[in-house]
N, CA, C and O atoms as a GROMACS GRO file, in nm:
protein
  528
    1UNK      N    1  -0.076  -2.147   0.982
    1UNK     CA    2   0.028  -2.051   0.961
    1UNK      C    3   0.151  -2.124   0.911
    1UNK      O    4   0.177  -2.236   0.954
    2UNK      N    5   0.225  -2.067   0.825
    2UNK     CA    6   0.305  -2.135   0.758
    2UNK      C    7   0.484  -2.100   0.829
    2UNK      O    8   0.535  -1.991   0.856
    3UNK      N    9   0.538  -2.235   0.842
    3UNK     CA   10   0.689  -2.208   0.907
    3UNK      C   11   0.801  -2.200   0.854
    3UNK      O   12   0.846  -2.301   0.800
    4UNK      N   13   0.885  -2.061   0.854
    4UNK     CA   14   0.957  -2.065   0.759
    4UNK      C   15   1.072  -2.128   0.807
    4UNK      O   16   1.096  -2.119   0.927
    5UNK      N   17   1.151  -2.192   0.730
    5UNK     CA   18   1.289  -2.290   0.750
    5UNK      C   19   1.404  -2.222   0.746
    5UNK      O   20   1.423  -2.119   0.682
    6UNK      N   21   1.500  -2.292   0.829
    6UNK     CA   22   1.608  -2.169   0.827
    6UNK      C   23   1.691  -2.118   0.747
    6UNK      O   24   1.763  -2.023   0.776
    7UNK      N   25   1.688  -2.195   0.599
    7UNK     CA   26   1.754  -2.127   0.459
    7UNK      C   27   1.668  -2.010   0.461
    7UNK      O   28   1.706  -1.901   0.504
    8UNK      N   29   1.513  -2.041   0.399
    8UNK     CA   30   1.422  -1.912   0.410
    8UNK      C   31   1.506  -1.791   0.490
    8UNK      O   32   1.585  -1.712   0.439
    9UNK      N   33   1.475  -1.796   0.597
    9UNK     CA   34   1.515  -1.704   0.724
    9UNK      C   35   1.681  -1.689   0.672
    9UNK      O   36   1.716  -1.577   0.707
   10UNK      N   37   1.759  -1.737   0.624
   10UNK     CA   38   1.869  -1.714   0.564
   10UNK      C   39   1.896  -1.619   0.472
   10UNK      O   40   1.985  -1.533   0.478
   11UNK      N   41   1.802  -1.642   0.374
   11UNK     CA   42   1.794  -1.575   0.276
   11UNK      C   43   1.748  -1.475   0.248
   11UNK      O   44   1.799  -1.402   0.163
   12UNK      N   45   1.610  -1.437   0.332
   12UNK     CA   46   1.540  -1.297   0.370
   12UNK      C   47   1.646  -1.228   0.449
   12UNK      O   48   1.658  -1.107   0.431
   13UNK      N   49   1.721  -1.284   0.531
   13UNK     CA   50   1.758  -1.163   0.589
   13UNK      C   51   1.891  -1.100   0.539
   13UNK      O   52   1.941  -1.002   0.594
   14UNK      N   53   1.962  -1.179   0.398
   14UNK     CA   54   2.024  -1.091   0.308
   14UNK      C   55   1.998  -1.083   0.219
   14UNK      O   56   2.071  -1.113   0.124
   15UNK      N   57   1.839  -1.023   0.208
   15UNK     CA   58   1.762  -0.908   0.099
   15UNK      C   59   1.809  -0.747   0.150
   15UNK      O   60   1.847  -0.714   0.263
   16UNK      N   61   1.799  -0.686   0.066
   16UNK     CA   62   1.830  -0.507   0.133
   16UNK      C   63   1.701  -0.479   0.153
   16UNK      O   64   1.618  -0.520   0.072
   17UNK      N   65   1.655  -0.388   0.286
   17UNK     CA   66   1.545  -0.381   0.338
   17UNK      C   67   1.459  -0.282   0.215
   17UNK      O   68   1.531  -0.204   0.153
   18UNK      N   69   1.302  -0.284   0.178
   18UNK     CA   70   1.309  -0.195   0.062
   18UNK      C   71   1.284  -0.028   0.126
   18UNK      O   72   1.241  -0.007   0.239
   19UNK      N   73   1.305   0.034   0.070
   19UNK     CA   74   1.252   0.162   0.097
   19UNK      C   75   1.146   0.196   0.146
   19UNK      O   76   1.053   0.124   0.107
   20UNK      N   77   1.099   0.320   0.254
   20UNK     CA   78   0.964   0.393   0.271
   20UNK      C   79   0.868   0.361   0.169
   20UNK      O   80   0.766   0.296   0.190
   21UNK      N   81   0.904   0.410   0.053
   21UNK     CA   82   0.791   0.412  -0.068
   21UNK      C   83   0.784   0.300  -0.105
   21UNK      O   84   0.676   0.263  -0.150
   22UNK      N   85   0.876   0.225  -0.102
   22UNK     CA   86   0.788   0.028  -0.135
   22UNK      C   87   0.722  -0.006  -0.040
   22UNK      O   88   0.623  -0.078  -0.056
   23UNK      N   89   0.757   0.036   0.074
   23UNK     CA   90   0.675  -0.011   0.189
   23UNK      C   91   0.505   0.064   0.203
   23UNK      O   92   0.413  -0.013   0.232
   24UNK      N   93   0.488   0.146   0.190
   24UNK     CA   94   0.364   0.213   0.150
   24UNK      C   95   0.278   0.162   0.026
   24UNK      O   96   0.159   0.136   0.013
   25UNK      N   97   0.389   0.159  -0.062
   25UNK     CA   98   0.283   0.088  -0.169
   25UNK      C   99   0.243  -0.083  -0.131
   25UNK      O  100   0.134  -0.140  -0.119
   26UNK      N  101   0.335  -0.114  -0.123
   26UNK     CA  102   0.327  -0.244  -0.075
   26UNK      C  103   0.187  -0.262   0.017
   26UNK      O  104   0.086  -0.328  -0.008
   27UNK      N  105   0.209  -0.206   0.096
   27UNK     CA  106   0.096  -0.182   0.263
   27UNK      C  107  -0.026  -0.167   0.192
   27UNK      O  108  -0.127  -0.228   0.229
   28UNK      N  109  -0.027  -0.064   0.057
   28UNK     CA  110  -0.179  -0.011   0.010
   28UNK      C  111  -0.173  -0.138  -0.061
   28UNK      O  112  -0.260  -0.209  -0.010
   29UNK      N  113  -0.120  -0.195  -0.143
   29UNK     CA  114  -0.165  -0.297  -0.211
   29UNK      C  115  -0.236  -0.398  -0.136
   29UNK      O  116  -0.348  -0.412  -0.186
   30UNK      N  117  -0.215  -0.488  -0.017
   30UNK     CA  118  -0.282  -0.539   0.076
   30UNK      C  119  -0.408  -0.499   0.112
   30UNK      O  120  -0.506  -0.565   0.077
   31UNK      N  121  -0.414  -0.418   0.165
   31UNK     CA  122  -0.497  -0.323   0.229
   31UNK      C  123  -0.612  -0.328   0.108
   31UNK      O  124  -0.726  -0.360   0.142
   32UNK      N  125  -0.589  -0.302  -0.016
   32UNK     CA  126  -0.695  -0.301  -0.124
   32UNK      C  127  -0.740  -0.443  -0.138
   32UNK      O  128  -0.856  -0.484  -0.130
   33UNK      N  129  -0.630  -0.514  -0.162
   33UNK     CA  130  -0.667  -0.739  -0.171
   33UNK      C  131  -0.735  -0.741  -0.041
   33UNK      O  132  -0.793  -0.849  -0.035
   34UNK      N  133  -0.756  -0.673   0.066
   34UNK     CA  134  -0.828  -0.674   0.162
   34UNK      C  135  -0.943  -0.673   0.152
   34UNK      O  136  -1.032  -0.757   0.166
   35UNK      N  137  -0.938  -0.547   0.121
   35UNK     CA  138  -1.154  -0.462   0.084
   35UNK      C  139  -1.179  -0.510  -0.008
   35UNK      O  140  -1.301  -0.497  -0.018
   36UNK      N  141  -1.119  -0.594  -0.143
   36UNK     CA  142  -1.176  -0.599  -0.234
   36UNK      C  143  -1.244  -0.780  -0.178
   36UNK      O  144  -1.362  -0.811  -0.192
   37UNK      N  145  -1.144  -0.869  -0.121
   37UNK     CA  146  -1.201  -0.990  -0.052
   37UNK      C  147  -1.319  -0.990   0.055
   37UNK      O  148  -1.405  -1.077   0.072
   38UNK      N  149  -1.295  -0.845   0.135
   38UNK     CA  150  -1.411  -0.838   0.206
   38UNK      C  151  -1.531  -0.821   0.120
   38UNK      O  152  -1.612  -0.910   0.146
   39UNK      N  153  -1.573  -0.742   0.029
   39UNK     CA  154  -1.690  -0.766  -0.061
   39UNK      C  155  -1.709  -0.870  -0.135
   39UNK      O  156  -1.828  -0.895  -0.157
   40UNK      N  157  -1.626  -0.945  -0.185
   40UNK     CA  158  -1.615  -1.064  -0.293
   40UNK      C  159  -1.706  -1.178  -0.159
   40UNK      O  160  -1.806  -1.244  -0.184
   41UNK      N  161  -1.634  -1.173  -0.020
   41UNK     CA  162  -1.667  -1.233   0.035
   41UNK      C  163  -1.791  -1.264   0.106
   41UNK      O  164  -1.819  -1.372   0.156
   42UNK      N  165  -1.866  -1.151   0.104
   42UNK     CA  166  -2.028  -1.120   0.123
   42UNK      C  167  -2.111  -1.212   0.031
   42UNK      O  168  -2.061  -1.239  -0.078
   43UNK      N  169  -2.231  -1.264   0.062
   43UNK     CA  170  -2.341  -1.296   0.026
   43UNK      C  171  -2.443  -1.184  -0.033
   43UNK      O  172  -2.549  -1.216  -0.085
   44UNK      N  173  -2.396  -1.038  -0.018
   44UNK     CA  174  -2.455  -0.973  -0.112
   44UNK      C  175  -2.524  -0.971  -0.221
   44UNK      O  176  -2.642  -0.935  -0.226
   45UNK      N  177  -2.459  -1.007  -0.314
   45UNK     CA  178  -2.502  -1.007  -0.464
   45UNK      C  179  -2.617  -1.076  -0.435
   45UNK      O  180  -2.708  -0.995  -0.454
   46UNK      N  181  -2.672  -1.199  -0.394
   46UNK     CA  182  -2.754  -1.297  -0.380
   46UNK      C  183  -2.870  -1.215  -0.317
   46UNK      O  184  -2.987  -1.240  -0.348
   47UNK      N  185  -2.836  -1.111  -0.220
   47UNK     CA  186  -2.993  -1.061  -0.122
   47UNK      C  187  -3.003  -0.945  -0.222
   47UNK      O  188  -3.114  -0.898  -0.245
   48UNK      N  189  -2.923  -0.908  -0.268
   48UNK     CA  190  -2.945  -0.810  -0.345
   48UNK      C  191  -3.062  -0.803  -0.502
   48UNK      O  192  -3.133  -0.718  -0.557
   49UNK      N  193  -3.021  -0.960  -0.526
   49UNK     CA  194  -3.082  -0.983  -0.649
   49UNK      C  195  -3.259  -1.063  -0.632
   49UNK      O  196  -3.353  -1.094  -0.705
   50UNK      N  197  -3.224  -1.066  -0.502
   50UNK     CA  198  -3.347  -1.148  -0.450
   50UNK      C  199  -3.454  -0.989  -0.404
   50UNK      O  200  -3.575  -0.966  -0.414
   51UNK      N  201  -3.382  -0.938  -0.373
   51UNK     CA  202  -3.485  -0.781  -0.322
   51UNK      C  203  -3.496  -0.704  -0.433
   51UNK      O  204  -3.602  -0.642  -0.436
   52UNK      N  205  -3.384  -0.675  -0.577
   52UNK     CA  206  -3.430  -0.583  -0.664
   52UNK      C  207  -3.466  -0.615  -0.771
   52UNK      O  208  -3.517  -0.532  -0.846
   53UNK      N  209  -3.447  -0.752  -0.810
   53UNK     CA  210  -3.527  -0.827  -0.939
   53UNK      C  211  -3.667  -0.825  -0.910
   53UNK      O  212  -3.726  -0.862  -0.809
   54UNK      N  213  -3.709  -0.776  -1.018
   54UNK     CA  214  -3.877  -0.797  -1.095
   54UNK      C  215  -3.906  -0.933  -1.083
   54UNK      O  216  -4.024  -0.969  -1.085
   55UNK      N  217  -3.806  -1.022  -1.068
   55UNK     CA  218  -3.839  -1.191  -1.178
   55UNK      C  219  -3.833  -1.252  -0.966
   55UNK      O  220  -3.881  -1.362  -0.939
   56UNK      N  221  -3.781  -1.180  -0.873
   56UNK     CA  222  -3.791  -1.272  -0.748
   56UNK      C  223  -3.927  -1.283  -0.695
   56UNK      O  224  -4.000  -1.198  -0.746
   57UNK      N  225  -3.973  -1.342  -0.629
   57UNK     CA  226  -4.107  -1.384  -0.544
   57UNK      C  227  -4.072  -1.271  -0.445
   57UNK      O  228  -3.959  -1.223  -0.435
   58UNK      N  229  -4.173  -1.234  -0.376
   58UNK     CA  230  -4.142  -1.171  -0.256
   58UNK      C  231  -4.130  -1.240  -0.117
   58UNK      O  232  -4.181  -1.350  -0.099
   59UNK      N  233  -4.053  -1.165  -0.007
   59UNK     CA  234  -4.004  -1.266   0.127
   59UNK      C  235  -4.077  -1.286   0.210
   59UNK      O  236  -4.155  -1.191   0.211
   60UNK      N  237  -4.099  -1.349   0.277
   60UNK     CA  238  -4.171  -1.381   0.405
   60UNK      C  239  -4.133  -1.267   0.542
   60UNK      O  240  -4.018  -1.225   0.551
   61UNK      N  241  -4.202  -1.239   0.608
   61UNK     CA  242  -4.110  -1.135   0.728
   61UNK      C  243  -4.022  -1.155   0.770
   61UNK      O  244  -3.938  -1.071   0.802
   62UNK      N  245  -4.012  -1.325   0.787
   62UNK     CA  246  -3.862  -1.332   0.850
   62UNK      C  247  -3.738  -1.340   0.773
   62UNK      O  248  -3.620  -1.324   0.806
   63UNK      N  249  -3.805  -1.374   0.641
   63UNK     CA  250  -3.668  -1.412   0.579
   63UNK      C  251  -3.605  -1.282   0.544
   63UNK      O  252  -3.483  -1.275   0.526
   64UNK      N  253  -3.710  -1.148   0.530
   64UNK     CA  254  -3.709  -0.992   0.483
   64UNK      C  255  -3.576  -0.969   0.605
   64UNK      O  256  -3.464  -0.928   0.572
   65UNK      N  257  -3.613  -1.005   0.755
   65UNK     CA  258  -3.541  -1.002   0.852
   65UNK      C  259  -3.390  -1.059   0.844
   65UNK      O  260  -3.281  -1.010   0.874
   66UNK      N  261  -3.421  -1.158   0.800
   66UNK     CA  262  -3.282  -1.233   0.802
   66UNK      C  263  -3.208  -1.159   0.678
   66UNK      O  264  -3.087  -1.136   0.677
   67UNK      N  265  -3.276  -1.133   0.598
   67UNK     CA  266  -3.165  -1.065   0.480
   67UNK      C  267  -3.124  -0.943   0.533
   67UNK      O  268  -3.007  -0.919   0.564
   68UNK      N  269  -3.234  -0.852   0.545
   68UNK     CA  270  -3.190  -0.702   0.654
   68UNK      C  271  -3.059  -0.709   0.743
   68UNK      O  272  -2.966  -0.628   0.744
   69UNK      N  273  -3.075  -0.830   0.818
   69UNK     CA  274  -2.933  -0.870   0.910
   69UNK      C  275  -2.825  -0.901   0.806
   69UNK      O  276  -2.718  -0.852   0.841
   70UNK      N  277  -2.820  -0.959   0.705
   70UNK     CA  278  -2.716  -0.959   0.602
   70UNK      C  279  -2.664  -0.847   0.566
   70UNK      O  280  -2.545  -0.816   0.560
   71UNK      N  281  -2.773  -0.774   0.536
   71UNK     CA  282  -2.743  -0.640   0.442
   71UNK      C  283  -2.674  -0.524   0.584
   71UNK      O  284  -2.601  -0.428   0.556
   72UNK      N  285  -2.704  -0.549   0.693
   72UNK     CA  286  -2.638  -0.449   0.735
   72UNK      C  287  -2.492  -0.501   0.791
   72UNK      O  288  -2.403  -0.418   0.812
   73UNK      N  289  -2.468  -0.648   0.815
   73UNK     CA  290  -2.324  -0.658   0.842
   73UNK      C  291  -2.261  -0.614   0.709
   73UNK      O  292  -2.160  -0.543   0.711
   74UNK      N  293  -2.315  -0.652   0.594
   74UNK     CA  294  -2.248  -0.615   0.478
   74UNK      C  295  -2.184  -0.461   0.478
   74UNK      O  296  -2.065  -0.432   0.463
   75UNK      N  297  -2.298  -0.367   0.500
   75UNK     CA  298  -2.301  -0.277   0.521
   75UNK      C  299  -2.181  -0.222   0.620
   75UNK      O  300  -2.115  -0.125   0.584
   76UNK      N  301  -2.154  -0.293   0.756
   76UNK     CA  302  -1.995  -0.283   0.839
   76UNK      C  303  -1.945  -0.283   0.737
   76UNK      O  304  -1.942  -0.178   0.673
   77UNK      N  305  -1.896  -0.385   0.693
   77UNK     CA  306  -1.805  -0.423   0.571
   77UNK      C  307  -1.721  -0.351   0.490
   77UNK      O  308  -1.599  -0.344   0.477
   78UNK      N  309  -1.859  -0.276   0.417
   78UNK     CA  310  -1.821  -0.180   0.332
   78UNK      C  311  -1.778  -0.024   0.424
   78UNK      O  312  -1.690   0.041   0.367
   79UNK      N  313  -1.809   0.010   0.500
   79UNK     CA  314  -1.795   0.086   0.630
   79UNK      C  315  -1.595   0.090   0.606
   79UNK      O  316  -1.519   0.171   0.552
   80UNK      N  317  -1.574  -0.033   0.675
   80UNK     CA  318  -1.441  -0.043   0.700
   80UNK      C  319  -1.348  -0.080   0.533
   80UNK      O  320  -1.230  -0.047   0.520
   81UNK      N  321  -1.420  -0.145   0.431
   81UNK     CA  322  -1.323  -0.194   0.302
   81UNK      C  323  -1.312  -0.041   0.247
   81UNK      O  324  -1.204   0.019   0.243
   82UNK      N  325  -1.441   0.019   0.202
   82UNK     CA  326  -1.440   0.109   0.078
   82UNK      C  327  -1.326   0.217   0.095
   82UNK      O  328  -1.252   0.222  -0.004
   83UNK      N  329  -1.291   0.314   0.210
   83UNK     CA  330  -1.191   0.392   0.198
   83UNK      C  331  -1.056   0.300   0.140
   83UNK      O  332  -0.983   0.365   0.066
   84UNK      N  333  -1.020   0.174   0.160
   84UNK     CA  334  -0.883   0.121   0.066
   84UNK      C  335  -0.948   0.068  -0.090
   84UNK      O  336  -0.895  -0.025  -0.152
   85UNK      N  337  -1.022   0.113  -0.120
   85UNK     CA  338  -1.071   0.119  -0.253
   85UNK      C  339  -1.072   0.229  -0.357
   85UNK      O  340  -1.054   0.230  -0.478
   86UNK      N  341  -1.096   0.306  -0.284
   86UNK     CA  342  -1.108   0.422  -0.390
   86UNK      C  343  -1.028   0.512  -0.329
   86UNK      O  344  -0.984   0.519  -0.214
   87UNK      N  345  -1.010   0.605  -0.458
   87UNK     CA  346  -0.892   0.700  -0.460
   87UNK      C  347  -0.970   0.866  -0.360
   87UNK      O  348  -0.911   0.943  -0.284
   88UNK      N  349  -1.093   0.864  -0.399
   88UNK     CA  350  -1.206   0.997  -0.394
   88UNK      C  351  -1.323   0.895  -0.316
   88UNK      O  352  -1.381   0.805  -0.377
   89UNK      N  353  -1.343   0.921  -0.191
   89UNK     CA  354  -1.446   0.823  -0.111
   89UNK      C  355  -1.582   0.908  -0.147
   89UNK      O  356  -1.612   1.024  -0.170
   90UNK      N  357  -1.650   0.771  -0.135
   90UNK     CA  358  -1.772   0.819  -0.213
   90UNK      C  359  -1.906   0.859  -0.094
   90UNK      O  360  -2.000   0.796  -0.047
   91UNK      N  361  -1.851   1.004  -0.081
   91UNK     CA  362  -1.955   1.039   0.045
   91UNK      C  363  -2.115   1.027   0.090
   91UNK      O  364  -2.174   1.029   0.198
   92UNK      N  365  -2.148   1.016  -0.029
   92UNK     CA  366  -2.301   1.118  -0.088
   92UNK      C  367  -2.372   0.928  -0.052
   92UNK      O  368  -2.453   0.894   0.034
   93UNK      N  369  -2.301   0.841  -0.159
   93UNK     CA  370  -2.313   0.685  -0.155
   93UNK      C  371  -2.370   0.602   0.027
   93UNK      O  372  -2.479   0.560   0.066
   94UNK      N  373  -2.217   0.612   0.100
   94UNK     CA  374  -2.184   0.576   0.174
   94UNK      C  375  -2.299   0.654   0.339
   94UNK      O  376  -2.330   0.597   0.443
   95UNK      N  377  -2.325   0.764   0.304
   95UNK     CA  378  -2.448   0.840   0.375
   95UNK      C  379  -2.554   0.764   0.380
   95UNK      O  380  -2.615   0.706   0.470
   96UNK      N  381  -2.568   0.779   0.230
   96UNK     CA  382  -2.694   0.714   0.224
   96UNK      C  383  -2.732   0.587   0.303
   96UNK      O  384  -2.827   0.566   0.378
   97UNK      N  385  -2.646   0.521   0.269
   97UNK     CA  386  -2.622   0.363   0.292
   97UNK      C  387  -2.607   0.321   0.472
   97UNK      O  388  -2.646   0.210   0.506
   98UNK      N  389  -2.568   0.386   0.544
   98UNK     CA  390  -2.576   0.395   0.684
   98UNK      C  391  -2.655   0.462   0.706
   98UNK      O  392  -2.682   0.415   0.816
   99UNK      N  393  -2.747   0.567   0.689
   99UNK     CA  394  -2.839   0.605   0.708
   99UNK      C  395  -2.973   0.480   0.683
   99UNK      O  396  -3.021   0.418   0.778
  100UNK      N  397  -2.995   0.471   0.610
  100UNK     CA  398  -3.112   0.349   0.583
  100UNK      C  399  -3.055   0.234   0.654
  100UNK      O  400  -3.139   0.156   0.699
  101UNK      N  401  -2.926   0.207   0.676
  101UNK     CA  402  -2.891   0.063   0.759
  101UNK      C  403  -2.923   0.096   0.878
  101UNK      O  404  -2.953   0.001   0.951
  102UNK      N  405  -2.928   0.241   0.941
  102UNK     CA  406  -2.996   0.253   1.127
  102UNK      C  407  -3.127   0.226   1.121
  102UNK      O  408  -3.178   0.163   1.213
  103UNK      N  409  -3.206   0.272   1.007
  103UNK     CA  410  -3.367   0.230   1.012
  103UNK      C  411  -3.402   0.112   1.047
  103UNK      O  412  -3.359   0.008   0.997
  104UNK      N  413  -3.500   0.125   1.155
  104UNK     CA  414  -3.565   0.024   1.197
  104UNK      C  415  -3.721   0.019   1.160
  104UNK      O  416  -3.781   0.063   1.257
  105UNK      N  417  -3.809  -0.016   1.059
  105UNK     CA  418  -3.928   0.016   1.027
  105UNK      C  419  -4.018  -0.126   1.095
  105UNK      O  420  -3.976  -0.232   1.141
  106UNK      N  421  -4.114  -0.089   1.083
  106UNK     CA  422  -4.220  -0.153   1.178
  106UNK      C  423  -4.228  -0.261   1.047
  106UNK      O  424  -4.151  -0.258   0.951
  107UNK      N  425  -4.334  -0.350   1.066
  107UNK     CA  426  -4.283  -0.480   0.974
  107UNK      C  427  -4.387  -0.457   0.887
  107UNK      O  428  -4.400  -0.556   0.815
  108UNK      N  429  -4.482  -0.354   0.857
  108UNK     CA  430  -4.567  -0.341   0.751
  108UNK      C  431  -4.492  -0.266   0.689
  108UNK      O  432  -4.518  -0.301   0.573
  109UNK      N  433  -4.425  -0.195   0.681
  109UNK     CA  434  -4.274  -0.112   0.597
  109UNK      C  435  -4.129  -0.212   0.558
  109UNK      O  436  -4.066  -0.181   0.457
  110UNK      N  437  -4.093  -0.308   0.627
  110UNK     CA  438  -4.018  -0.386   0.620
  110UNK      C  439  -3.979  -0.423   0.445
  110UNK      O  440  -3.863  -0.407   0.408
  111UNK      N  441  -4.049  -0.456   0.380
  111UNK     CA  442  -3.973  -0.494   0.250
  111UNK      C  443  -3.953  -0.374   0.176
  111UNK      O  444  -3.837  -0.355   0.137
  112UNK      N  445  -4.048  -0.280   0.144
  112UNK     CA  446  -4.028  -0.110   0.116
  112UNK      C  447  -3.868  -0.061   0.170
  112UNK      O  448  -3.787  -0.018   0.087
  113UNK      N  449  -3.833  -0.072   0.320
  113UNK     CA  450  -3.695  -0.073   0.356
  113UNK      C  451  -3.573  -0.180   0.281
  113UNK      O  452  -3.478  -0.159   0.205
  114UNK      N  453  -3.611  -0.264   0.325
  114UNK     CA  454  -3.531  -0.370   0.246
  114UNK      C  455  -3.448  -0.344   0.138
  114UNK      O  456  -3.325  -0.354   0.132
  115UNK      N  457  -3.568  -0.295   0.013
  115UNK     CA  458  -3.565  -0.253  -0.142
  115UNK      C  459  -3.472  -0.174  -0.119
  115UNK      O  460  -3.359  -0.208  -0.153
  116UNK      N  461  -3.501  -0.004  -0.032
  116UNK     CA  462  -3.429   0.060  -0.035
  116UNK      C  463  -3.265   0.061   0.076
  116UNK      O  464  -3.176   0.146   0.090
  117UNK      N  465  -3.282  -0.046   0.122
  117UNK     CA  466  -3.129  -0.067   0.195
  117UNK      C  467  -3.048  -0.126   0.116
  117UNK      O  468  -2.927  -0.108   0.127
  118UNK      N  469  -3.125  -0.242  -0.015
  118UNK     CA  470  -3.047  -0.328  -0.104
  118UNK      C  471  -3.016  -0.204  -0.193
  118UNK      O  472  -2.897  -0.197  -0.224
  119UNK      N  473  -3.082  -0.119  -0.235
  119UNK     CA  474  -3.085  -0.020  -0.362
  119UNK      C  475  -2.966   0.078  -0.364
  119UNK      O  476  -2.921   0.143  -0.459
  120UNK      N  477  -2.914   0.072  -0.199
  120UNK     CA  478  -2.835   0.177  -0.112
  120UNK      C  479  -2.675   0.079  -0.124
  120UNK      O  480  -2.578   0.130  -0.180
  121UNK      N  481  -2.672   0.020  -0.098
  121UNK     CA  482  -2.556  -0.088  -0.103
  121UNK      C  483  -2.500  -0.096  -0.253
  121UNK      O  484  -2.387  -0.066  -0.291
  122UNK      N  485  -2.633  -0.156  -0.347
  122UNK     CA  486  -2.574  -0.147  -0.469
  122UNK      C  487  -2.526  -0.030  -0.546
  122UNK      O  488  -2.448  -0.041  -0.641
  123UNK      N  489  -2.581   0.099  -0.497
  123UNK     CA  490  -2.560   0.176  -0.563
  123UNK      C  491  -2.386   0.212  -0.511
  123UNK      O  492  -2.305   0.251  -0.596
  124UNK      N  493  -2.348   0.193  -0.368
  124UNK     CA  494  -2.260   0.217  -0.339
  124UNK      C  495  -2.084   0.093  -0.427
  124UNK      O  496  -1.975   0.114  -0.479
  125UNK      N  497  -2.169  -0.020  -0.389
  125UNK     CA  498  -2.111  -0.090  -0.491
  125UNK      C  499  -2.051  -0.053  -0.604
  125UNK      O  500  -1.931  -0.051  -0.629
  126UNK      N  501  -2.178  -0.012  -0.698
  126UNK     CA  502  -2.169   0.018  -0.844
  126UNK      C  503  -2.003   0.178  -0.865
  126UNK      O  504  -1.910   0.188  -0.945
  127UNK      N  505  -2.036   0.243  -0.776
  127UNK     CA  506  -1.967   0.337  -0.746
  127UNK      C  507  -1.827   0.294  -0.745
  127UNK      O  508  -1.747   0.327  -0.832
  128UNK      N  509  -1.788   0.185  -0.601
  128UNK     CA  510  -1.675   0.193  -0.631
  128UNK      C  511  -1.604   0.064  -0.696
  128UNK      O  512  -1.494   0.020  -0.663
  129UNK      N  513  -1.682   0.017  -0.786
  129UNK     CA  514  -1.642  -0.069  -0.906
  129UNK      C  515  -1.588   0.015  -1.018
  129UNK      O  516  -1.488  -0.011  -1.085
  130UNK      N  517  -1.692   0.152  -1.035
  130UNK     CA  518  -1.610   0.189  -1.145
  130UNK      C  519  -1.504   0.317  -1.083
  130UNK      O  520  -1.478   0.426  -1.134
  131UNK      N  521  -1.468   0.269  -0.983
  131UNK     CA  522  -1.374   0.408  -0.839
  131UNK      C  523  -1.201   0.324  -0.947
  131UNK      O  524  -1.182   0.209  -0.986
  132UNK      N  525  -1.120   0.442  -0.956
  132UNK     CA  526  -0.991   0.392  -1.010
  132UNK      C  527  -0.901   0.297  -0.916
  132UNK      O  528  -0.794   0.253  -0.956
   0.00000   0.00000   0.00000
């Protein structure tokens, strides 16, 4: 954490405080460098491309497992980032996507799930990439 010196502290405190409405925008601006670092910050893209590419090998059970556990913290993630992302939350997306993240399928269904939990994420993704 960084310490500010007492010119700093001098000098901030004869700034004029800004207004309500800078302060709101201000707040949303954060709030978005937030959600947008929380996804940047995921390992996503990587399980994603490993479960919906034609060109990947397929996983072993556990590793199907260990990505599943990726894909659904991701899944928190997007839970808590996407409403400071988009202007119009993307309901229909975001359903989907927690819905298939509670599934628990028996492990002869396991990569069939997978596909469609990665398929569920990206699509939600794709959404609010192109969200204003």
């Amino acid at each position: 954490m960084a310490t500010a010196t007492y010119d700093i502290v001098q000098q901030v405190g004869h700034v004029p405080a800004p207004d309500e409405d800078t302060l709101h925008r201000t707040l949303a601006g954060l709030r978005r460098a937030w959600a947008a670092d929380v996804i940047r910050q995921e390992p996503v893209y990587e399980d994603l491309e490993r479960l919906l590419s034609p060109y990947e090998p397929l996983c072993t059970l556990e590793q199907l497992q260990e990505v599943t556990a990726r894909l659904r913290e991701t899944a928190t993630a997007l839970v808590e980032a996407v409403p400071w992302l988009v202007s119009q939350y993307p309901t229909e997306q975001m359903q989907t996507m927690v819905k298939v993240s509670a599934e628990h399928p028996p492990p002869d269904y396991a990569y069939g799930h997978a596909r469609r939990f990665a398929a569920a994420i990206e699509d939600l993704l794709n959404t609010v990439g192109d969200a204003p």
